[in-house]
Coordinates of C-alpha atoms in Angstrom, one line a residue:
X1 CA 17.4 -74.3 -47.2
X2 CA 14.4 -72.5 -47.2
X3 CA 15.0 -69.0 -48.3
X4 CA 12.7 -66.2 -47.2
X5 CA 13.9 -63.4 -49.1
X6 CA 12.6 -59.8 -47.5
X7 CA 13.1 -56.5 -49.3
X8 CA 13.2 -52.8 -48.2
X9 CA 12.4 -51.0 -51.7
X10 CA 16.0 -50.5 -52.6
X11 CA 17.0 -48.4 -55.4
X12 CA 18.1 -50.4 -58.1
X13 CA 20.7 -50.7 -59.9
X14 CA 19.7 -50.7 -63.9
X15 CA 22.6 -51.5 -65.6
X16 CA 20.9 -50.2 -68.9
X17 CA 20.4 -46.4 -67.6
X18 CA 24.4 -46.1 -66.5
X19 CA 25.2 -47.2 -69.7
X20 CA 24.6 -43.3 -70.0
X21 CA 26.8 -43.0 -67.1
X22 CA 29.9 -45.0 -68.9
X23 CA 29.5 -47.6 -71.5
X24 CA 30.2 -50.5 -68.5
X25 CA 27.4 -53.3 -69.7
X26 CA 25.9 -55.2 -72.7
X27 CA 22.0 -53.7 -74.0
X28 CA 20.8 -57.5 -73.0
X29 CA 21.1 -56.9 -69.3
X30 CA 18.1 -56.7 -67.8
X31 CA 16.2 -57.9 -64.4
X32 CA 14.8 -60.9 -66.2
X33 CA 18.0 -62.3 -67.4
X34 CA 19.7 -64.5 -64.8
X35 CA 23.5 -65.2 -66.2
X36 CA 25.3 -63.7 -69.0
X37 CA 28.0 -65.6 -71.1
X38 CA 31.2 -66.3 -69.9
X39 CA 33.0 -63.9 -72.6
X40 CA 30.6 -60.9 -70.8
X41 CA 32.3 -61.1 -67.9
X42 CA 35.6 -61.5 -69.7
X43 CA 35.4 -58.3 -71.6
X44 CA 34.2 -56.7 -68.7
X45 CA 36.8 -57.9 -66.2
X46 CA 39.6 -55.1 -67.5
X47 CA 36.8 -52.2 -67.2
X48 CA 36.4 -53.5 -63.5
X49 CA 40.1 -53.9 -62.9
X50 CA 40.4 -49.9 -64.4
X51 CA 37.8 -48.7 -62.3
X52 CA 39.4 -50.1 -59.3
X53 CA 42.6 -48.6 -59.8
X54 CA 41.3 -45.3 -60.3
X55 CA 39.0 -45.3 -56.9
X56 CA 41.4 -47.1 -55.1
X57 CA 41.0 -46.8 -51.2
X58 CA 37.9 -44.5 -51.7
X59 CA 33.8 -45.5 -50.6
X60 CA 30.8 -43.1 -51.4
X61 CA 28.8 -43.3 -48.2
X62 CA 25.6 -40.9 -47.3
X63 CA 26.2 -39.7 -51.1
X64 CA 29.8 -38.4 -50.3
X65 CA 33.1 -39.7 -50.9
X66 CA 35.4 -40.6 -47.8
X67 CA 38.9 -41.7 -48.1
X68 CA 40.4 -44.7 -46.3
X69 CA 40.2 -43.0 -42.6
X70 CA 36.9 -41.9 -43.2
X71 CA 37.3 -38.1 -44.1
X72 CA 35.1 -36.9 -46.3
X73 CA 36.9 -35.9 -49.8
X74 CA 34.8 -32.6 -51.1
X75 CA 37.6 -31.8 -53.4
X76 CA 36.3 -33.5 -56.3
X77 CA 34.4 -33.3 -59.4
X78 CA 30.6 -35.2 -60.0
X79 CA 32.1 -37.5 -62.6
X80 CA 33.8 -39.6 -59.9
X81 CA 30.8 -40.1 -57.9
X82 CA 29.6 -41.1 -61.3
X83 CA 32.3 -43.7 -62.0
X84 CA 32.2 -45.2 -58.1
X85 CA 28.4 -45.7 -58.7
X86 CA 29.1 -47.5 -62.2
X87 CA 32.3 -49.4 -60.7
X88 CA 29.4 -50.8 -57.9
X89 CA 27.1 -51.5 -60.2
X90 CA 29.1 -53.4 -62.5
X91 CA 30.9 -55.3 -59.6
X92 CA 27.2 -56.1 -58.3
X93 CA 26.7 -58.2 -61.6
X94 CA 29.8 -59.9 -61.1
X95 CA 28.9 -61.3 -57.6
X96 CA 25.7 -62.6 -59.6
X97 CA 28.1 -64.4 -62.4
X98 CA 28.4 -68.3 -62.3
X99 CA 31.6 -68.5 -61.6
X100 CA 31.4 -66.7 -58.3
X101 CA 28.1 -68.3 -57.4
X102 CA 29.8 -71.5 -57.6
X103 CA 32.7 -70.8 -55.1
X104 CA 29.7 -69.4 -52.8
X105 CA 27.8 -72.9 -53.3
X106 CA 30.9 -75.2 -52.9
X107 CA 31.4 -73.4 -49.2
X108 CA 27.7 -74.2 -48.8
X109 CA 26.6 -70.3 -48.9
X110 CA 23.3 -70.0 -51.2
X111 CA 23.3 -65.6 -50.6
X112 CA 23.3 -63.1 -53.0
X113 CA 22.2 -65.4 -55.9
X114 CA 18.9 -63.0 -57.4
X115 CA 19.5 -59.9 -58.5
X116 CA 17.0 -58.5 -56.2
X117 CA 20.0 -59.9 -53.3
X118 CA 22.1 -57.9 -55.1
X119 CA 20.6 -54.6 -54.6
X120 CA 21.8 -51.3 -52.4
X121 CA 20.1 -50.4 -49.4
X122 CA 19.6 -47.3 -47.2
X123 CA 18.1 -48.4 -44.5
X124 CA 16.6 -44.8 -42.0
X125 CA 13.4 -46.2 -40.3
X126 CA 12.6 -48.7 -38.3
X127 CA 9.6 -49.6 -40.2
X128 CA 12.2 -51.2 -43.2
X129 CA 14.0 -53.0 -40.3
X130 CA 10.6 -54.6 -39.1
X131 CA 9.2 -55.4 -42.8
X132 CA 12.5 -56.7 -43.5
X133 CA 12.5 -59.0 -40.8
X134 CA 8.9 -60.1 -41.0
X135 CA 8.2 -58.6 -37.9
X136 CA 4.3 -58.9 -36.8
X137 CA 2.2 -55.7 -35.9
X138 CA 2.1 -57.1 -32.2
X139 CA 5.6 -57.1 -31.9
X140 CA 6.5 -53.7 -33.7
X141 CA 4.2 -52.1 -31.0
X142 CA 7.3 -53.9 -28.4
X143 CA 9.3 -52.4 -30.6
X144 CA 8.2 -48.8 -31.1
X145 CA 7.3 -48.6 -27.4
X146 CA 11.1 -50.2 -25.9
X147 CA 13.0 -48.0 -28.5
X148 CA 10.9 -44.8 -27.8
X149 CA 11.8 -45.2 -23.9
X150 CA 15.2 -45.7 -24.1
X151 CA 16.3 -43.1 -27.5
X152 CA 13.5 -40.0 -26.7
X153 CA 15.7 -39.6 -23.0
X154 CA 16.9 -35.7 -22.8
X155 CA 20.7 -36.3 -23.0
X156 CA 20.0 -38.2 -26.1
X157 CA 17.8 -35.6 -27.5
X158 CA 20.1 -33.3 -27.3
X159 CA 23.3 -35.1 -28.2
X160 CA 21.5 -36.4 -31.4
X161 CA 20.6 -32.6 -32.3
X162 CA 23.9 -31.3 -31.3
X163 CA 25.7 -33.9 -33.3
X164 CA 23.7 -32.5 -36.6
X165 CA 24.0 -29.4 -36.3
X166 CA 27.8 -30.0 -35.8
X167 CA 28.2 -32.1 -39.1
X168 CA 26.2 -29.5 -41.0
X169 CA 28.7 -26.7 -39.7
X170 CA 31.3 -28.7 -41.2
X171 CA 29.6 -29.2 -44.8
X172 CA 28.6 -25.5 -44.8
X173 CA 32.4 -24.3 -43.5
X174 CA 34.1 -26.2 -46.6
X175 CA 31.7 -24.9 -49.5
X176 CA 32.1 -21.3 -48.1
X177 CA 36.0 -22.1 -48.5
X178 CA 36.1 -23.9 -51.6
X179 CA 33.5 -23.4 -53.6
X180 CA 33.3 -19.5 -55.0
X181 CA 29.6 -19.5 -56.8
X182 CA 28.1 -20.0 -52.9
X183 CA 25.8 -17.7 -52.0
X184 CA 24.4 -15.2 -49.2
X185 CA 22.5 -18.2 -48.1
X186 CA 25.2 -20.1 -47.5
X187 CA 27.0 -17.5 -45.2
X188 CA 23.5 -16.7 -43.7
X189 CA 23.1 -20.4 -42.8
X190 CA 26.7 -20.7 -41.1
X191 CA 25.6 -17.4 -38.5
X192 CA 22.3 -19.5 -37.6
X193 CA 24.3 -22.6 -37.2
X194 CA 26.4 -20.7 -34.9
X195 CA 23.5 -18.9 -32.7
X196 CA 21.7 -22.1 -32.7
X197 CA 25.2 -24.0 -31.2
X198 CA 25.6 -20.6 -28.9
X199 CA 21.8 -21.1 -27.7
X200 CA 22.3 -24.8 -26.9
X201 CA 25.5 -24.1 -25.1
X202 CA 24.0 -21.6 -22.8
X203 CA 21.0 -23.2 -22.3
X204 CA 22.8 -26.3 -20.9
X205 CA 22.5 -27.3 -17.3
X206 CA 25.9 -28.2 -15.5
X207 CA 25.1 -32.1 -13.8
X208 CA 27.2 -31.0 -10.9
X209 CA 24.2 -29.7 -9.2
X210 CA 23.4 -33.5 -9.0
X211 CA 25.7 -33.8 -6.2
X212 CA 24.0 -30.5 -4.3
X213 CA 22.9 -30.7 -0.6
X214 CA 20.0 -29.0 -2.2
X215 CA 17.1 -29.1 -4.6
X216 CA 17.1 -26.1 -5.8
X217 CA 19.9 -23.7 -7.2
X218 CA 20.5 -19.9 -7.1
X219 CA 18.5 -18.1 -9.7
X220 CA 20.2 -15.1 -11.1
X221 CA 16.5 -13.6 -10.7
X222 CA 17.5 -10.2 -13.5
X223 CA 19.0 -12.9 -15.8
X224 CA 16.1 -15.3 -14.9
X225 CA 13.1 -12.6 -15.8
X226 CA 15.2 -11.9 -19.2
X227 CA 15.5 -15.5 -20.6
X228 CA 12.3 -17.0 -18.9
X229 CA 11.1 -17.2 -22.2
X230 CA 13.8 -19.1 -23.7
X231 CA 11.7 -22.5 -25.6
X232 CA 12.2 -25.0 -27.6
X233 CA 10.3 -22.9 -30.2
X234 CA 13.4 -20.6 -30.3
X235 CA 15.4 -23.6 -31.4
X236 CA 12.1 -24.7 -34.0
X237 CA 12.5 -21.2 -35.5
X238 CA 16.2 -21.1 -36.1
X239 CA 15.7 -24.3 -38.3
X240 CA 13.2 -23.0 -40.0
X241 CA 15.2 -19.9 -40.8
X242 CA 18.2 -22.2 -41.5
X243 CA 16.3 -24.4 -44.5
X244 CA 14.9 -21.0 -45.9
X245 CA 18.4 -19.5 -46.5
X246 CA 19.8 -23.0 -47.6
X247 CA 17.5 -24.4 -49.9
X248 CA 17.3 -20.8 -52.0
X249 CA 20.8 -21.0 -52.5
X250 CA 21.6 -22.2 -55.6
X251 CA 25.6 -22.4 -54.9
X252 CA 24.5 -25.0 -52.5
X253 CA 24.5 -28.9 -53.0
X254 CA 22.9 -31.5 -51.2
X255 CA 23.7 -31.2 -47.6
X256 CA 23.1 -34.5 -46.2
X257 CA 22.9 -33.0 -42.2
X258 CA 20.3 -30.7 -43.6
X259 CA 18.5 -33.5 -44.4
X260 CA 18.7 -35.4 -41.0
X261 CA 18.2 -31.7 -39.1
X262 CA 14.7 -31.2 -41.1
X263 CA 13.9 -34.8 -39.8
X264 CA 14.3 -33.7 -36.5
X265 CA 12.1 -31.0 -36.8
X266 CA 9.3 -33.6 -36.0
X267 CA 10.3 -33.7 -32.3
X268 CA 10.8 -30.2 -32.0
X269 CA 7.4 -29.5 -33.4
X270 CA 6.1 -32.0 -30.4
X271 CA 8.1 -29.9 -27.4
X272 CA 8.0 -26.3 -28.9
X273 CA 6.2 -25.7 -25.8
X274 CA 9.0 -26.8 -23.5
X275 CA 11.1 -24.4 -22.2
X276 CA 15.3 -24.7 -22.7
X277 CA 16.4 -22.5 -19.7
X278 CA 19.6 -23.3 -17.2
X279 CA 18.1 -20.5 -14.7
X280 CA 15.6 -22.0 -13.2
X281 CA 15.4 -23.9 -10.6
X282 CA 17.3 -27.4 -10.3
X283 CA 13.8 -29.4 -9.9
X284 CA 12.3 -27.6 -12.8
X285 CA 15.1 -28.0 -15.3
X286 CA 14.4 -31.6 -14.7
X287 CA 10.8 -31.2 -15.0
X288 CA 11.0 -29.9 -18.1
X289 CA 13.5 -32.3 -19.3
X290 CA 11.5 -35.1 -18.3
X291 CA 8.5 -32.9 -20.3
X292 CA 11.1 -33.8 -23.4
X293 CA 11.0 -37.9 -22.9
X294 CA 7.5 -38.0 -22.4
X295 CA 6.3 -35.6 -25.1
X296 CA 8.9 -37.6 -27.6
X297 CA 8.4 -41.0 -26.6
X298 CA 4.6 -40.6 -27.0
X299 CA 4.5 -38.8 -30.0
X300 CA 7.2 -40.6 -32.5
X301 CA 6.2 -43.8 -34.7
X302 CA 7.8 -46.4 -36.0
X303 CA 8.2 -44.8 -39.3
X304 CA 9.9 -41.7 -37.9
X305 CA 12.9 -40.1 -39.8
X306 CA 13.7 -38.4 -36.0
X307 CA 12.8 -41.3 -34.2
X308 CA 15.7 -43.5 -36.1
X309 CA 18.1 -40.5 -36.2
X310 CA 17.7 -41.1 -32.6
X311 CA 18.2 -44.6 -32.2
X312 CA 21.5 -44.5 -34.6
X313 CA 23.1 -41.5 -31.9
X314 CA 21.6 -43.9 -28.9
X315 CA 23.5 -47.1 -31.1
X316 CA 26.3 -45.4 -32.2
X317 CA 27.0 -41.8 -30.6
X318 CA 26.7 -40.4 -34.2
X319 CA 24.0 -39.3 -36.6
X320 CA 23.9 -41.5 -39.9
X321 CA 21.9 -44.2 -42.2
X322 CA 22.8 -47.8 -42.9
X323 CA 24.0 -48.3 -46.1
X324 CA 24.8 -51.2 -47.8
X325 CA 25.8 -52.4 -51.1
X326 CA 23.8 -55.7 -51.9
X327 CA 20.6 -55.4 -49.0
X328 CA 21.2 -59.5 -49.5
X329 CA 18.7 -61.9 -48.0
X330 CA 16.6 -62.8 -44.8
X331 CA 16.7 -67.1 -44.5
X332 CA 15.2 -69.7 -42.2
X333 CA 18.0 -72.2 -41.9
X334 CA 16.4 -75.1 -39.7
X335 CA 13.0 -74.2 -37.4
X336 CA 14.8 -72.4 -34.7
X337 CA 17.7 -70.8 -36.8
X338 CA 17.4 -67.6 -38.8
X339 CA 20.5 -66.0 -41.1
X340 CA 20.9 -62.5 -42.1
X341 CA 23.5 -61.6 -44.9
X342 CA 24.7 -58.4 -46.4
X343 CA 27.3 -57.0 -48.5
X344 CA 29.8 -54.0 -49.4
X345 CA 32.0 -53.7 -52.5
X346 CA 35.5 -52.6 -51.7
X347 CA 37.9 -50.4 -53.7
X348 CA 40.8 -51.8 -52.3
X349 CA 42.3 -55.0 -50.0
X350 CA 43.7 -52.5 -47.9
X351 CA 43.6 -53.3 -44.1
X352 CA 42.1 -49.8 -43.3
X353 CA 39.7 -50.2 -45.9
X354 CA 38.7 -53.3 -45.0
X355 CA 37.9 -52.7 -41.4
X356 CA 36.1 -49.7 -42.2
X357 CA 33.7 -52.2 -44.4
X358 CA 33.8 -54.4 -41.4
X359 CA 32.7 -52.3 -39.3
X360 CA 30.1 -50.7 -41.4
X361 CA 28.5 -54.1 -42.2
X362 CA 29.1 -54.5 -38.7
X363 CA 26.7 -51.5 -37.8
X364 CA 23.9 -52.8 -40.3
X365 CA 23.8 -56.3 -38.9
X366 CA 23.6 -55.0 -35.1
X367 CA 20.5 -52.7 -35.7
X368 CA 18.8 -55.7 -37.3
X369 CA 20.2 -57.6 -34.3
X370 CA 18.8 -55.3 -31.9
X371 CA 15.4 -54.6 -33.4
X372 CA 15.3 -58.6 -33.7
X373 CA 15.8 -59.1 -29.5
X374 CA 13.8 -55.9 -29.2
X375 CA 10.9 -57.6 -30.5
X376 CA 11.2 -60.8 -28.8
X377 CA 11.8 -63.2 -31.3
X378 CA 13.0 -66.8 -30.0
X379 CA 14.5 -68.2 -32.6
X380 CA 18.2 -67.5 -32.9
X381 CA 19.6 -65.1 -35.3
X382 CA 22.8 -66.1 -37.6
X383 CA 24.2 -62.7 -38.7
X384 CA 26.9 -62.6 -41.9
X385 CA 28.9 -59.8 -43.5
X386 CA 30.3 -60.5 -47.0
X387 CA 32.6 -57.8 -48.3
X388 CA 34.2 -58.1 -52.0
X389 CA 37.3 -56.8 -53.6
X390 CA 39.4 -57.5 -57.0
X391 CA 42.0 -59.4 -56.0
X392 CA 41.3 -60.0 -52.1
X393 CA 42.3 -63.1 -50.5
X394 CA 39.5 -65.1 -49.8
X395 CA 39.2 -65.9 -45.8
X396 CA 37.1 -65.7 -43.2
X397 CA 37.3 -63.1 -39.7
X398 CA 35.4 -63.0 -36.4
X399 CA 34.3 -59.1 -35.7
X400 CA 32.4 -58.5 -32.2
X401 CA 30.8 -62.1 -32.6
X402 CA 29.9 -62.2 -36.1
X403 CA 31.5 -63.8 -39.0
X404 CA 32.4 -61.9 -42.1
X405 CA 33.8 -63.2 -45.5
X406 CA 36.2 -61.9 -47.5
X407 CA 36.0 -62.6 -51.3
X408 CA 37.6 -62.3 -54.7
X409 CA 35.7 -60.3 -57.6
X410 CA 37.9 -62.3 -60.3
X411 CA 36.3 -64.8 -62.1

């Protein structure tokens, strides 16, 4: 099997700085040795088994803890983030041990046998798609210019922008009630979430109009002379105002919508000039929607932050990164065959938490899937999902046309 390994700059994971973390792994670990002695993984085997009790039917995903339906748990302290990032990392180096490369060889699966297979991933641009997939420059232009066409239309837009500022609502709502040291920021931030939400709102046009025996609708003209300004600056300048309050308050954490929000600044900065007004005429609103597409679909590159928080709403009707837990491997199988695998690390065997990992490796594979038609690319595409778990039964299931294998952590 010819193997054609592609990475995406991954953050790795060096056993040697979480020794500070929790004293998980042996000194001698490093990225040049390839196997460690059978007794290593003995020792270590207990450490993995107490880790897994004590995160059981918990993931960290976009840097946050969710529980087994996929609500985010804020009530906790940093050293369990720090113990799910050792438990990963240490379970990482098991699927590298001989023992479970061997079960992977003797059902004729060569994945996830270099550490560099063995790596996380975030994957939030279509630029690592393409390099991971080998993609030439002639085809990323197919790419950029098909994905641009179909993610920059308005309704997406604005879904994608709505769906942010929504999610940050939520992260700011919970510190204000649970955490006591946050600051005027904080509460400033909500009120501008709020206007911003109460802008949008008005500013939206009802379809119905569609279905009008005429072009044009009633303008309120006193209402229409006071809100003819109404832009997509307005919008530009409330996110502005938003990071300002939020990034001075040190009661704050990480907000990861703040994060995707700023990102999108990029396509506001393109159609400040637009204006975001339900009282004009029917024709006009659609003008300046249509203003929105084009302005967007020209502007946005490959490399985008806005233009891939745009194609994940288009994908998946919400706003949020690929993640995985070993980025594994990119392989020519015969000259017309092509297999992509990838991994997450489980807490539990649970039948909730394994569908949620299903379904998350599920995500990852079909954006490489799409870019990979997107482009063109004749050769078929063999897509695999690998998820592990202490204890799990080792089988094999069929999700939405693409096979996914369960396996045992235990040596």
């Amino acid at each position: 099997m010819h193997h054609i390994t592609r990475h995406l700059h991954p953050v790795r994971a060096n056993p040697r700085r979480l020794c500070s973390v929790q004293p998980l792994f042996h000194s001698s670990v490093d990225s040049h040795q390839e196997a460690l002695p059978y007794e290593w993984y003995k020792n270590k085997l207990p450490v993995l088994t107490k880790l897994t009790r004590a995160l059981k039917d918990v993931d960290l995903v976009d840097g946050k803890l969710e529980d087994i339906n996929g609500v985010i748990v804020y009530d906790y302290d940093d050293s369990i983030k720090q113990k799910m990032q050792a438990f990963k990392s240490l379970a990482r180096i098991f699927v590298g041990s001989p023992s479970l490369q061997h079960k992977l060889k003797q059902h004729g699966r060569l994945v996830f046998s270099t550490e560099g297979e063995r790596e996380p991933l975030v994957v939030n641009s279509l630029t690592k798609v393409c390099n991971f997939l080998d993609i030439s420059a002639q085809q990323r232009k197919l790419v950029r210019c098909t994905v641009c066409s179909q993610v920059t239309q308005y309704r997406i837009w604005r879904g994608a922008l709505e769906d942010v500022l929504n999610g940050l609502k939520d992260e700011i709502d919970w510190l204000l009630e649970h955490r006591e040291e946050t600051r005027q920021g904080a509460k400033l931030g909500q009120q501008v979430i709020l206007s911003c939400l109460k802008f949008l709102s008005e500013s939206s046009v009802s379809y119905e109009a569609e279905n009008s025996t005429s072009w044009m609708r009633p303008v309120p003209a006193r209402y229409a002379k006071a809100n003819a300004s109404a832009k997509w600056e307005d919008v530009l300048d409330m996110v502005n105002d938003l990071r300002r309050y939020l990034e001075h308050d040190e009661g704050v954490t990480v907000l990861y919508h703040l994060e995707k929000l700023l990102s999108m600044k990029e396509g506001l900065l393109q159609i400040k000039d637009v204006f975001l007004d339900n009282t004009i005429g029917f024709r006009e609103v659609r003008h300046q929607e249509h203003l929105v597409h084009r302005k967007l679909s020209k502007m946005l590159g490959s490399p985008s932050p806005c233009l891939f928080t745009l194609l994940m709403y288009f994908l998946y009707g919400r706003v949020r990164d690929i993640e995985v837990d070993l980025c594994g491997g990119f392989y020519k199988e015969k000259s017309e065959f092509f297999c992509l695998s990838m991994g997450r690390i489980l807490t539990s065997t649970d039948e909730k938490m394994l569908r949620r990992g299903i379904k998350q490796l599920d995500r990852a594979l079909g954006l490489f899937e799409f870019v990979w038609e997107t482009a063109g690319m004749k050769e078929t595409l063999h897509l695999q999902g690998h998820l592990w778990c202490l204890g799990a039964e080792e089988k094999t299931i069929t999700y939405r046309e693409k096979t996914f294998y369960v396996h045992d952590l235990s040596l």
